[in-house]
CSV table of C-alpha atoms (C1' of nucleotides) in Angstrom, one decimal:
chain,number,residue,atom,x,y,z
A,280,MET,CA,-46.6,28.0,0.8
A,281,SER,CA,-43.3,26.1,0.3
A,282,LEU,CA,-42.1,23.6,2.9
A,283,PHE,CA,-38.6,24.9,2.4
A,284,THR,CA,-37.6,28.3,3.5
A,285,LEU,CA,-34.3,29.8,2.4
A,286,GLN,CA,-33.4,31.9,5.4
A,287,HIS,CA,-30.0,33.2,4.4
A,288,GLN,CA,-27.7,33.3,1.4
A,289,ASP,CA,-24.0,33.6,2.3
A,290,ALA,CA,-22.6,36.9,0.9
A,291,HIS,CA,-19.4,35.4,-0.5
A,292,SER,CA,-20.3,31.9,-1.7
A,293,GLN,CA,-23.2,29.8,-2.7
A,294,ALA,CA,-23.6,28.4,0.8
A,295,ARG,CA,-27.2,28.8,2.2
A,296,ALA,CA,-29.1,28.3,5.5
A,297,GLY,CA,-32.7,27.1,5.4
A,298,ILE,CA,-35.5,25.3,7.1
A,299,LEU,CA,-37.3,22.3,5.7
A,300,GLN,CA,-40.7,21.4,7.2
A,301,THR,CA,-41.7,17.7,7.5
A,302,ALA,CA,-44.5,15.8,9.2
A,303,HIS,CA,-42.2,15.0,12.1
A,304,GLY,CA,-40.6,18.4,12.6
A,305,GLN,CA,-38.4,20.8,10.9
A,306,ILE,CA,-34.8,20.4,9.7
A,307,GLU,CA,-32.3,23.3,9.8
A,308,THR,CA,-30.0,23.2,6.8
A,309,PRO,CA,-27.2,22.6,6.0
A,310,ILE,CA,-27.6,19.2,7.7
A,311,PHE,CA,-25.9,15.9,8.0
A,312,MET,CA,-28.2,12.9,8.3
A,313,PRO,CA,-26.9,9.8,10.2
A,314,VAL,CA,-27.4,6.6,8.3
A,315,GLY,CA,-29.7,4.0,10.0
A,316,THR,CA,-30.0,1.4,7.2
A,317,GLN,CA,-31.9,-1.3,9.1
A,318,GLY,CA,-34.0,0.8,11.4
A,319,THR,CA,-31.1,1.6,13.7
A,320,VAL,CA,-28.1,3.9,13.5
A,321,LYS,CA,-25.6,1.1,14.3
A,322,SER,CA,-24.7,0.9,18.0
A,323,LEU,CA,-26.7,4.0,19.1
A,324,ASN,CA,-30.1,4.3,20.6
A,325,ALA,CA,-32.7,7.1,20.1
A,326,PHE,CA,-31.8,8.9,23.3
A,327,GLN,CA,-28.2,9.2,22.2
A,328,LEU,CA,-29.2,10.4,18.7
A,329,HIS,CA,-31.2,13.1,20.3
A,330,GLN,CA,-28.3,13.9,22.6
A,331,ILE,CA,-25.9,14.6,19.7
A,332,GLY,CA,-28.4,16.7,17.9
A,333,SER,CA,-29.7,14.5,15.1
A,334,GLN,CA,-32.5,16.2,13.3
A,335,ILE,CA,-33.3,13.5,10.8
A,336,ILE,CA,-32.0,10.0,10.1
A,337,LEU,CA,-32.0,7.6,7.2
A,338,GLY,CA,-33.6,4.2,6.7
A,339,ASN,CA,-33.1,1.9,3.7
A,340,THR,CA,-35.9,0.6,1.5
A,341,TYR,CA,-34.0,-2.4,0.2
A,342,HIS,CA,-32.9,-3.6,3.7
A,343,LEU,CA,-36.2,-2.9,5.5
A,344,TYR,CA,-38.2,-4.5,2.7
A,345,LEU,CA,-36.2,-7.7,3.0
A,346,ARG,CA,-36.2,-7.6,6.8
A,347,PRO,CA,-38.5,-7.2,8.7
A,348,GLY,CA,-40.8,-6.7,5.7
A,349,ILE,CA,-43.6,-4.3,5.0
A,350,ASP,CA,-46.2,-6.2,6.9
A,351,THR,CA,-44.3,-5.4,10.1
A,352,PHE,CA,-44.5,-1.7,9.3
A,353,LEU,CA,-48.2,-1.8,8.6
A,354,SER,CA,-48.7,-3.5,12.0
A,355,SER,CA,-46.5,-1.1,13.8
A,356,GLN,CA,-48.0,2.0,12.0
A,357,GLY,CA,-44.7,2.8,10.4
A,358,LEU,CA,-40.9,2.9,11.1
A,359,HIS,CA,-41.0,5.9,13.5
A,360,LYS,CA,-43.0,4.0,16.1
A,361,PHE,CA,-41.3,0.7,15.4
A,362,GLN,CA,-37.9,2.1,16.1
A,363,ASN,CA,-39.0,4.7,18.7
A,364,TRP,CA,-37.8,7.7,16.6
A,365,ASN,CA,-40.2,10.7,16.6
A,366,LYS,CA,-38.2,13.0,14.3
A,367,PRO,CA,-38.0,12.9,10.5
A,368,ILE,CA,-36.8,9.9,8.6
A,369,LEU,CA,-35.6,9.8,5.0
A,370,THR,CA,-35.6,6.5,3.1
A,371,ASP,CA,-33.1,5.7,0.4
A,372,SER,CA,-35.0,4.0,-2.4
A,373,GLY,CA,-32.8,0.9,-2.5
A,374,GLY,CA,-31.5,1.8,-6.0
A,375,PHE,CA,-28.0,2.0,-4.7
A,376,GLN,CA,-28.1,-1.5,-3.1
A,377,VAL,CA,-29.8,-3.2,-6.0
A,378,PHE,CA,-27.0,-1.9,-8.3
A,379,SER,CA,-24.2,-2.4,-5.9
A,380,LEU,CA,-25.1,-6.1,-5.7
A,381,GLN,CA,-24.0,-6.6,-9.3
A,382,LYS,CA,-23.7,-10.4,-9.3
A,383,ILE,CA,-27.3,-11.1,-8.5
A,384,ARG,CA,-29.4,-8.6,-10.3
A,385,LYS,CA,-31.0,-8.2,-13.7
A,386,ILE,CA,-32.1,-4.8,-15.0
A,387,THR,CA,-35.1,-4.5,-17.4
A,388,GLU,CA,-36.9,-1.4,-18.5
A,389,GLU,CA,-39.6,-2.1,-16.0
A,390,GLY,CA,-37.3,-2.5,-13.0
A,391,VAL,CA,-34.7,-4.7,-11.4
A,392,SER,CA,-35.0,-8.4,-10.4
A,393,PHE,CA,-32.5,-9.5,-7.7
A,394,GLN,CA,-31.8,-12.1,-5.1
A,395,SER,CA,-31.9,-11.4,-1.4
A,396,HIS,CA,-28.4,-11.2,0.2
A,397,ILE,CA,-30.0,-12.8,3.3
A,398,ASP,CA,-31.6,-16.0,2.0
A,399,GLY,CA,-31.2,-15.9,-1.8
A,400,SER,CA,-35.0,-15.4,-2.4
A,401,LYS,CA,-36.0,-13.7,-5.6
A,402,HIS,CA,-37.5,-10.2,-5.7
A,403,PHE,CA,-38.5,-7.5,-8.1
A,404,PHE,CA,-38.3,-3.7,-7.6
A,405,SER,CA,-40.1,-1.3,-9.9
A,406,PRO,CA,-40.6,2.4,-9.4
A,407,ARG,CA,-44.2,1.7,-8.1
A,408,SER,CA,-43.2,-1.2,-5.8
A,409,VAL,CA,-40.5,0.9,-4.3
A,410,MET,CA,-42.9,3.8,-3.7
A,411,ASN,CA,-45.3,1.3,-2.1
A,412,ILE,CA,-42.6,0.1,0.3
A,413,GLN,CA,-41.7,3.6,1.3
A,414,ARG,CA,-45.4,4.4,2.0
A,415,HIS,CA,-45.5,1.4,4.3
A,416,ILE,CA,-42.3,2.5,6.0
A,417,GLY,CA,-43.8,5.9,6.4
A,418,ALA,CA,-40.8,8.0,5.6
A,419,ASP,CA,-41.1,11.8,5.8
A,420,ILE,CA,-38.9,12.0,2.7
A,421,MET,CA,-39.1,9.3,0.1
A,422,MET,CA,-36.5,9.0,-2.6
A,423,ALA,CA,-37.0,8.2,-6.3
A,424,PHE,CA,-36.0,4.7,-7.6
A,425,ASP,CA,-33.0,5.4,-9.7
A,426,GLU,CA,-30.0,3.7,-11.3
A,427,CYS,CA,-26.8,4.8,-9.5
A,428,THR,CA,-24.7,4.9,-12.6
A,429,PRO,CA,-21.5,3.0,-12.1
A,430,TYR,CA,-18.1,4.6,-12.5
A,431,PRO,CA,-16.3,4.6,-14.8
A,432,CYS,CA,-18.9,4.3,-17.6
A,433,ASP,CA,-19.0,5.5,-21.1
A,434,TYR,CA,-21.2,8.3,-22.4
A,435,ALA,CA,-23.6,6.1,-24.2
A,436,TYR,CA,-24.3,4.0,-21.1
A,437,ALA,CA,-24.6,7.1,-18.9
A,438,LYS,CA,-27.1,8.6,-21.4
A,439,GLN,CA,-29.2,5.4,-21.6
A,440,SER,CA,-29.1,5.0,-17.8
A,441,LEU,CA,-30.2,8.5,-17.3
A,442,LYS,CA,-33.1,8.1,-19.6
A,443,LYS,CA,-34.2,5.1,-17.6
A,444,THR,CA,-33.8,6.9,-14.3
A,445,HIS,CA,-36.0,9.7,-15.7
A,446,ARG,CA,-38.7,7.3,-16.9
A,447,TRP,CA,-38.7,5.6,-13.6
A,448,LEU,CA,-39.0,9.0,-11.9
A,449,ASP,CA,-42.2,9.7,-13.9
A,450,GLU,CA,-43.6,6.4,-12.7
A,451,CYS,CA,-42.7,7.2,-9.1
A,452,ILE,CA,-44.5,10.5,-9.3
A,453,GLN,CA,-47.6,9.0,-11.0
A,454,ASP,CA,-47.7,6.4,-8.3
A,455,ASN,CA,-47.3,9.1,-5.6
A,456,VAL,CA,-50.1,11.2,-7.0
A,457,ALA,CA,-52.4,8.2,-7.2
A,458,ASN,CA,-51.9,6.9,-3.7
A,459,GLN,CA,-52.5,8.3,-0.2
A,460,PRO,CA,-50.1,8.0,2.7
A,461,LEU,CA,-51.0,5.1,5.0
A,462,TYR,CA,-50.5,6.8,8.4
A,463,GLY,CA,-52.2,10.2,8.0
A,464,TYR,CA,-49.2,12.5,7.5
A,465,GLU,CA,-47.7,13.9,4.4
A,466,GLN,CA,-44.7,12.2,2.8
A,467,LEU,CA,-42.3,14.3,0.7
A,468,PHE,CA,-40.7,13.0,-2.5
A,469,PHE,CA,-37.3,13.8,-3.8
A,470,PRO,CA,-36.3,13.1,-7.4
A,471,ILE,CA,-32.6,12.2,-8.1
A,472,VAL,CA,-30.3,13.7,-10.6
A,473,GLN,CA,-27.9,11.4,-12.4
A,474,GLY,CA,-25.7,11.8,-15.5
A,475,SER,CA,-22.4,10.4,-14.3
A,476,VAL,CA,-19.5,12.8,-14.9
A,477,PHE,CA,-20.9,14.3,-18.2
A,478,ALA,CA,-21.7,17.9,-17.9
A,479,ASP,CA,-24.5,18.0,-20.5
A,480,LEU,CA,-26.2,14.9,-19.0
A,481,ARG,CA,-26.1,16.4,-15.6
A,482,LYS,CA,-27.5,19.6,-16.8
A,483,GLU,CA,-30.2,17.8,-18.7
A,484,SER,CA,-31.1,15.8,-15.6
A,485,CYS,CA,-31.3,18.9,-13.4
A,486,LEU,CA,-33.7,20.6,-15.8
A,487,TYR,CA,-35.7,17.4,-16.1
A,488,VAL,CA,-36.2,16.9,-12.4
A,489,ALA,CA,-36.7,20.6,-11.7
A,490,GLU,CA,-39.8,20.5,-13.9
A,491,LYS,CA,-41.4,18.0,-11.6
A,492,ASN,CA,-41.9,20.7,-9.0
A,493,GLN,CA,-41.1,18.6,-5.9
A,494,VAL,CA,-40.2,19.9,-2.4
A,495,GLY,CA,-36.5,19.0,-2.9
A,496,TYR,CA,-34.0,17.4,-5.2
A,497,ALA,CA,-31.1,14.9,-4.7
A,498,ILE,CA,-27.9,14.5,-6.6
A,499,GLY,CA,-26.8,10.9,-6.9
A,500,GLY,CA,-24.1,8.9,-8.6
A,501,LEU,CA,-21.2,11.0,-7.2
A,502,SER,CA,-18.3,10.0,-5.0
A,503,VAL,CA,-18.4,6.6,-6.6
A,504,GLY,CA,-14.7,6.5,-7.6
A,505,GLU,CA,-14.3,9.7,-9.7
A,506,ASP,CA,-11.6,12.1,-8.5
A,507,GLU,CA,-12.4,14.7,-5.9
A,508,GLN,CA,-12.2,17.7,-8.3
A,509,THR,CA,-14.6,16.1,-10.8
A,510,MET,CA,-17.1,15.5,-7.9
A,511,TYR,CA,-16.9,19.2,-7.0
A,512,GLU,CA,-17.4,20.2,-10.6
A,513,MET,CA,-20.4,18.1,-11.1
A,514,THR,CA,-21.9,19.2,-7.8
A,515,ASN,CA,-21.3,22.8,-8.7
A,516,LEU,CA,-22.9,22.3,-12.1
A,517,CYS,CA,-26.0,20.7,-10.5
A,518,CYS,CA,-26.3,23.5,-8.0
A,519,GLU,CA,-26.3,26.0,-10.9
A,520,HIS,CA,-29.1,24.3,-12.6
A,521,LEU,CA,-31.4,23.2,-9.7
A,522,PRO,CA,-33.9,25.7,-8.3
A,523,THR,CA,-32.4,28.0,-5.7
A,524,ASN,CA,-35.5,27.9,-3.5
A,525,LYS,CA,-35.5,24.1,-3.0
A,526,PRO,CA,-33.2,22.0,-0.8
A,527,ARG,CA,-30.4,20.0,-2.5
A,528,TYR,CA,-29.4,16.7,-1.1
A,529,LEU,CA,-26.0,15.3,-2.2
A,530,MET,CA,-26.3,11.5,-1.6
A,531,GLY,CA,-23.6,9.5,0.1
A,532,VAL,CA,-21.1,12.3,0.6
A,533,GLY,CA,-18.7,12.3,2.4
A,534,THR,CA,-15.7,13.4,4.3
A,535,PRO,CA,-15.8,16.5,6.5
A,536,LYS,CA,-13.8,18.2,3.8
A,537,ASN,CA,-16.2,17.1,1.1
A,538,ILE,CA,-19.2,18.3,3.1
A,539,LEU,CA,-17.8,21.8,3.8
A,540,ASN,CA,-16.7,22.3,0.2
A,541,CYS,CA,-20.1,21.2,-1.1
A,542,ILE,CA,-22.0,23.4,1.4
A,543,GLU,CA,-20.0,26.2,-0.2
A,544,LEU,CA,-21.3,25.1,-3.6
A,545,GLY,CA,-24.9,25.2,-2.4
A,546,ILE,CA,-25.7,21.8,-1.0
A,547,ASP,CA,-28.1,21.6,1.9
A,548,MET,CA,-28.3,18.0,2.9
A,549,PHE,CA,-25.8,15.1,3.3
A,550,ASP,CA,-25.7,11.5,4.4
A,551,CYS,CA,-22.7,9.2,4.6
A,552,VAL,CA,-21.8,5.9,6.3
A,553,MET,CA,-18.3,7.2,6.9
A,554,PRO,CA,-18.7,8.5,10.5
A,555,THR,CA,-20.3,5.3,11.7
A,556,ARG,CA,-18.4,2.7,9.6
A,557,ASN,CA,-15.0,4.3,10.0
A,558,GLY,CA,-15.8,4.9,13.6
A,559,ARG,CA,-16.4,1.2,14.1
A,560,ASN,CA,-13.0,0.5,12.6
A,561,GLY,CA,-11.2,2.9,15.0
A,562,MET,CA,-11.0,6.1,12.9
A,563,LEU,CA,-12.2,9.1,14.8
A,564,PHE,CA,-13.1,12.6,13.5
A,565,THR,CA,-12.4,15.1,16.2
A,566,THR,CA,-12.3,18.9,16.6
A,567,GLN,CA,-8.5,18.6,16.8
A,568,GLY,CA,-8.0,16.3,13.8
A,569,ILE,CA,-8.2,12.7,12.7
A,570,ILE,CA,-7.2,9.9,15.0
A,571,ASN,CA,-6.7,6.2,14.5
A,572,ILE,CA,-7.5,5.2,18.0
A,573,THR,CA,-5.9,1.8,17.6
A,574,ASN,CA,-2.5,3.3,17.1
A,575,GLN,CA,0.0,2.5,19.8
A,576,LYS,CA,0.7,6.1,20.6
A,577,TRP,CA,-2.7,6.5,22.3
A,578,LYS,CA,-2.0,3.6,24.7
A,579,ASN,CA,-1.0,5.9,27.6
A,580,ASP,CA,-3.0,9.0,26.6
A,581,PHE,CA,-5.6,9.5,29.3
A,582,SER,CA,-7.0,12.8,28.0
A,583,PRO,CA,-10.6,12.9,26.9
A,584,ILE,CA,-11.4,11.6,23.4
A,585,ASP,CA,-12.6,15.1,22.3
A,586,GLU,CA,-12.9,18.0,24.7
A,587,GLY,CA,-14.2,20.3,21.9
A,588,LEU,CA,-17.6,18.6,21.5
A,589,THR,CA,-20.3,19.7,23.9
A,590,ASN,CA,-22.9,17.3,22.3
A,591,ALA,CA,-20.8,14.2,22.9
A,592,PRO,CA,-20.8,13.4,26.6
A,593,LEU,CA,-19.1,10.0,26.2
A,594,SER,CA,-16.2,11.8,24.5
A,595,LEU,CA,-15.7,14.0,27.5
A,596,HIS,CA,-15.8,11.3,30.1
A,597,TYR,CA,-13.9,8.5,28.4
A,598,SER,CA,-10.1,8.7,27.6
A,599,LYS,CA,-8.3,7.9,24.4
A,600,SER,CA,-6.4,5.2,26.3
A,601,TYR,CA,-9.6,3.6,27.5
A,602,LEU,CA,-11.2,3.7,24.1
A,603,ARG,CA,-8.1,2.1,22.5
A,604,HIS,CA,-8.3,-0.6,25.1
A,605,LEU,CA,-12.0,-1.3,24.2
A,606,PHE,CA,-11.0,-1.5,20.5
A,607,MET,CA,-8.1,-3.8,21.2
A,608,SER,CA,-10.3,-6.0,23.3
A,609,ASN,CA,-13.2,-6.0,20.7
A,610,GLU,CA,-15.6,-4.7,23.3
A,611,LEU,CA,-19.0,-3.5,22.1
A,612,LEU,CA,-18.8,-0.2,24.0
A,613,ALA,CA,-16.0,0.8,21.6
A,614,LEU,CA,-18.4,0.9,18.7
A,615,GLN,CA,-20.9,3.0,20.6
A,616,ILE,CA,-18.4,5.6,21.8
A,617,ALA,CA,-16.7,5.9,18.4
A,618,SER,CA,-20.0,6.2,16.5
A,619,MET,CA,-21.2,8.8,18.9
A,620,GLN,CA,-18.0,10.8,18.7
A,621,ASN,CA,-18.0,10.8,14.9
A,622,LEU,CA,-21.7,11.6,14.4
A,623,ALA,CA,-21.5,14.3,17.1
A,624,PHE,CA,-18.5,15.8,15.3
A,625,TYR,CA,-20.3,15.8,11.9
A,626,LEU,CA,-23.4,17.4,13.4
A,627,HIS,CA,-21.4,19.9,15.3
A,628,LEU,CA,-19.6,20.7,12.1
A,629,VAL,CA,-22.7,21.4,10.0
A,630,LYS,CA,-24.2,23.4,12.9
A,631,GLN,CA,-21.1,25.6,13.0
A,632,ALA,CA,-21.3,25.9,9.2
A,633,ARG,CA,-24.8,27.2,9.5
A,634,ILE,CA,-23.8,29.9,12.0
A,635,GLN,CA,-21.0,31.0,9.8
A,636,ILE,CA,-23.3,31.2,6.8
A,637,VAL,CA,-25.7,33.4,8.7
A,638,ASN,CA,-22.8,35.6,9.7
A,639,ASN,CA,-21.6,35.8,6.0
A,640,ASN,CA,-18.3,34.3,7.1
A,641,PHE,CA,-18.5,30.8,5.8
A,642,SER,CA,-15.6,30.6,3.3
A,643,SER,CA,-12.9,32.1,5.6
A,644,TRP,CA,-14.1,30.0,8.5
A,645,LYS,CA,-14.0,26.9,6.2
A,646,THR,CA,-10.4,27.5,5.2
A,647,ASN,CA,-9.3,27.8,8.8
A,648,ILE,CA,-11.3,24.9,10.2
A,649,LEU,CA,-10.2,22.5,7.4
A,650,ASP,CA,-6.6,23.0,8.3
A,651,ILE,CA,-7.3,21.8,11.8
A,652,ILE,CA,-9.8,18.9,11.3
A,653,THR,CA,-8.1,17.3,8.4
A,654,GLN,CA,-4.7,16.9,10.0
A,655,ARG,CA,-3.8,13.5,11.2
A,656,LEU,CA,-2.9,13.3,14.9
B,126,G,C1',17.1,-45.9,36.7
B,127,A,C1',15.2,-47.8,31.5
B,128,G,C1',12.4,-46.9,27.0
B,129,G,C1',9.8,-43.5,24.2
B,130,U,C1',7.9,-38.4,22.8
B,131,C,C1',8.2,-33.5,21.8
B,132,G,C1',11.3,-28.8,21.7
B,133,U,C1',10.5,-24.1,14.8
B,134,A,C1',7.9,-16.3,15.1
B,135,G,C1',4.9,-13.3,21.2
B,136,C,C1',1.1,-17.8,21.2
B,137,U,C1',-0.8,-22.5,18.6
B,138,C,C1',1.4,-25.4,15.1
B,139,A,C1',3.0,-26.6,9.6
B,140,G,C1',7.3,-27.9,6.9
B,141,U,C1',11.9,-29.4,4.5
B,142,U,C1',13.0,-37.7,1.2
B,143,G,C1',19.6,-32.3,3.6
B,144,G,C1',20.1,-26.4,-0.2
B,145,U,C1',19.6,-21.2,6.4
B,146,A,C1',11.7,-21.7,6.9
B,147,G,C1',5.8,-20.9,6.5
B,148,A,C1',0.3,-20.4,8.3
B,149,G,C1',-3.5,-18.8,11.8
B,150,C,C1',-3.9,-15.7,15.9
B,151,A,C1',-1.5,-11.6,18.3
B,152,U,C1',1.5,-7.0,17.2
B,153,C,C1',2.4,-2.6,14.0
B,154,G,C1',0.5,0.5,9.9
B,155,G,C1',-3.0,1.8,6.0
B,156,A,C1',-7.9,1.7,3.6
B,157,U,C1',-13.2,2.6,4.2
B,158,U,C1',-18.2,8.1,0.8
B,159,G,C1',-27.1,6.9,-0.9
B,160,U,C1',-23.6,0.3,5.2
B,161,G,C1',-24.2,-7.3,3.0
B,162,G,C1',-22.7,-5.8,11.6
B,163,U,C1',-16.0,-6.9,13.6
B,164,U,C1',-14.3,-6.1,6.8
B,165,C,C1',-10.1,-5.4,3.3
B,166,C,C1',-4.8,-4.5,2.2
B,167,G,C1',0.1,-4.3,3.7
B,168,A,C1',4.5,-4.8,7.2
B,169,A,C1',7.7,-6.5,10.9
B,170,U,C1',9.3,-10.8,13.7
B,171,G,C1',13.0,-16.6,14.1
B,172,U,C1',21.1,-17.6,15.5
B,173,C,C1',14.5,-24.0,13.7
B,174,G,C1',16.4,-25.9,22.5
B,175,U,C1',22.1,-26.1,23.3
B,176,G,C1',27.0,-28.1,21.9
B,177,G,C1',29.6,-31.3,18.8
B,178,G,C1',29.9,-34.7,14.4
B,179,U,C1',29.0,-36.3,9.1
B,180,U,C1',28.5,-33.3,4.6
B,181,C,C1',30.3,-28.7,-0.4
B,182,G,C1',26.0,-27.5,2.6
B,183,A,C1',22.3,-29.5,8.7
B,184,U,C1',16.2,-27.0,11.2
B,185,C,C1',16.2,-32.1,8.9
B,186,C,C1',21.0,-37.5,9.5
B,187,C,C1',24.4,-39.1,13.9
B,188,C,C1',26.2,-38.3,19.1
B,189,A,C1',26.0,-35.7,23.6
B,190,U,C1',23.4,-32.5,26.6
B,191,C,C1',19.2,-29.5,28.8
B,192,G,C1',14.0,-29.1,29.1
B,193,U,C1',8.9,-31.4,28.3
B,194,C,C1',5.4,-35.1,28.6
B,195,C,C1',4.2,-40.5,28.7
B,196,U,C1',5.1,-45.6,30.0
B,197,C,C1',7.7,-49.2,32.8
B,198,C,C1',10.9,-50.6,37.0
RNA sequence: GAGGUCGUAGCUCAGUUGGUAGAGCAUCGGAUUGUGGUUCCGAAUGUCGUGGGUUCGAUCCCCAUCGUCCUCC
């Protein structure tokens, strides 16, 4: 029996609704996953994450390995107990971090040596060591150790990089088969498709990972600087070549518009730092449109931050004027209210998308809602 | 009363051996896509205390004046 159940296929697009079973509960797709890099979704506690309807959150192998380190997770019996989160956790493998810290890394065929951004200490990641770390963290979904191909890059580099990512994938799977989970529950494993913006490489990668017969698959290396249309083309291509009965996770994407458009192409899972990072800088995603809350025009606007969100109580009870004041004063509460607003909005959006898919009305709903939520207020 | 000091952007201060001025902060606007925890980029703003004088030209030199702070009587 598969852990992923495709419940409904939209009649007019590739959008789907499904359910993914994990050791810490099920996830209704399409879903957005809040990013909690260092064992915390910045500025929010577990109660607030439950309140806004988070079904699963992310952790990051690179960051958690460097601090607090795997011994802490062994002692605490995993990240769930450590951070008081009893729902699913997905860990990014750290491939993205290792490759984004370009000045202090060295890639070999075996893995990547790099220096800690915290204290400069030297470390080495290989497919097997990254799997070992993710076992210690105890993630419900572990990600393959890949190279997030930089953009732009030429065909030759992309091809060579893809080859390495595929070889590393095989090592990850061998390691996963050879080792048991540490905390008595099953950990799923998602391979990652690469191939930059080259159609034949993307297709080759999809076919390669699909053969591994895992529970789900991720698409990486997109939204790294290529234009939006190219990102959609590559996403569409991958959806055409990945199995229809497995969840598809588009890594690191994106804006509300990106997410709705990619749901329409057949993507089931998303994560992105945008709602939290941009929120901390005063950009709010609301059911009425996009707000820069630090703009002077909100100074005397005492209306609620967003009356259209039932899952964000802070946004009902605090005014735009007050939130602007908190930002202008560099008060910590500003970060919490803004992060909660944006994550609640993202989760509300994908929840509505799911309802519209089940009703076979996704595309027309998407067109209408995008007009509203992408306008700048 | 005497001597000295300092008056430059909203704030704190640079600066020009005379060619009508800059920085930080604040303000205003933009960016942010598998998070290196307050980031990055851009913009606006001054009759350089006031009034005279010298000079082709003064924020700068000279005189007066107002205000500031200090010292002395």
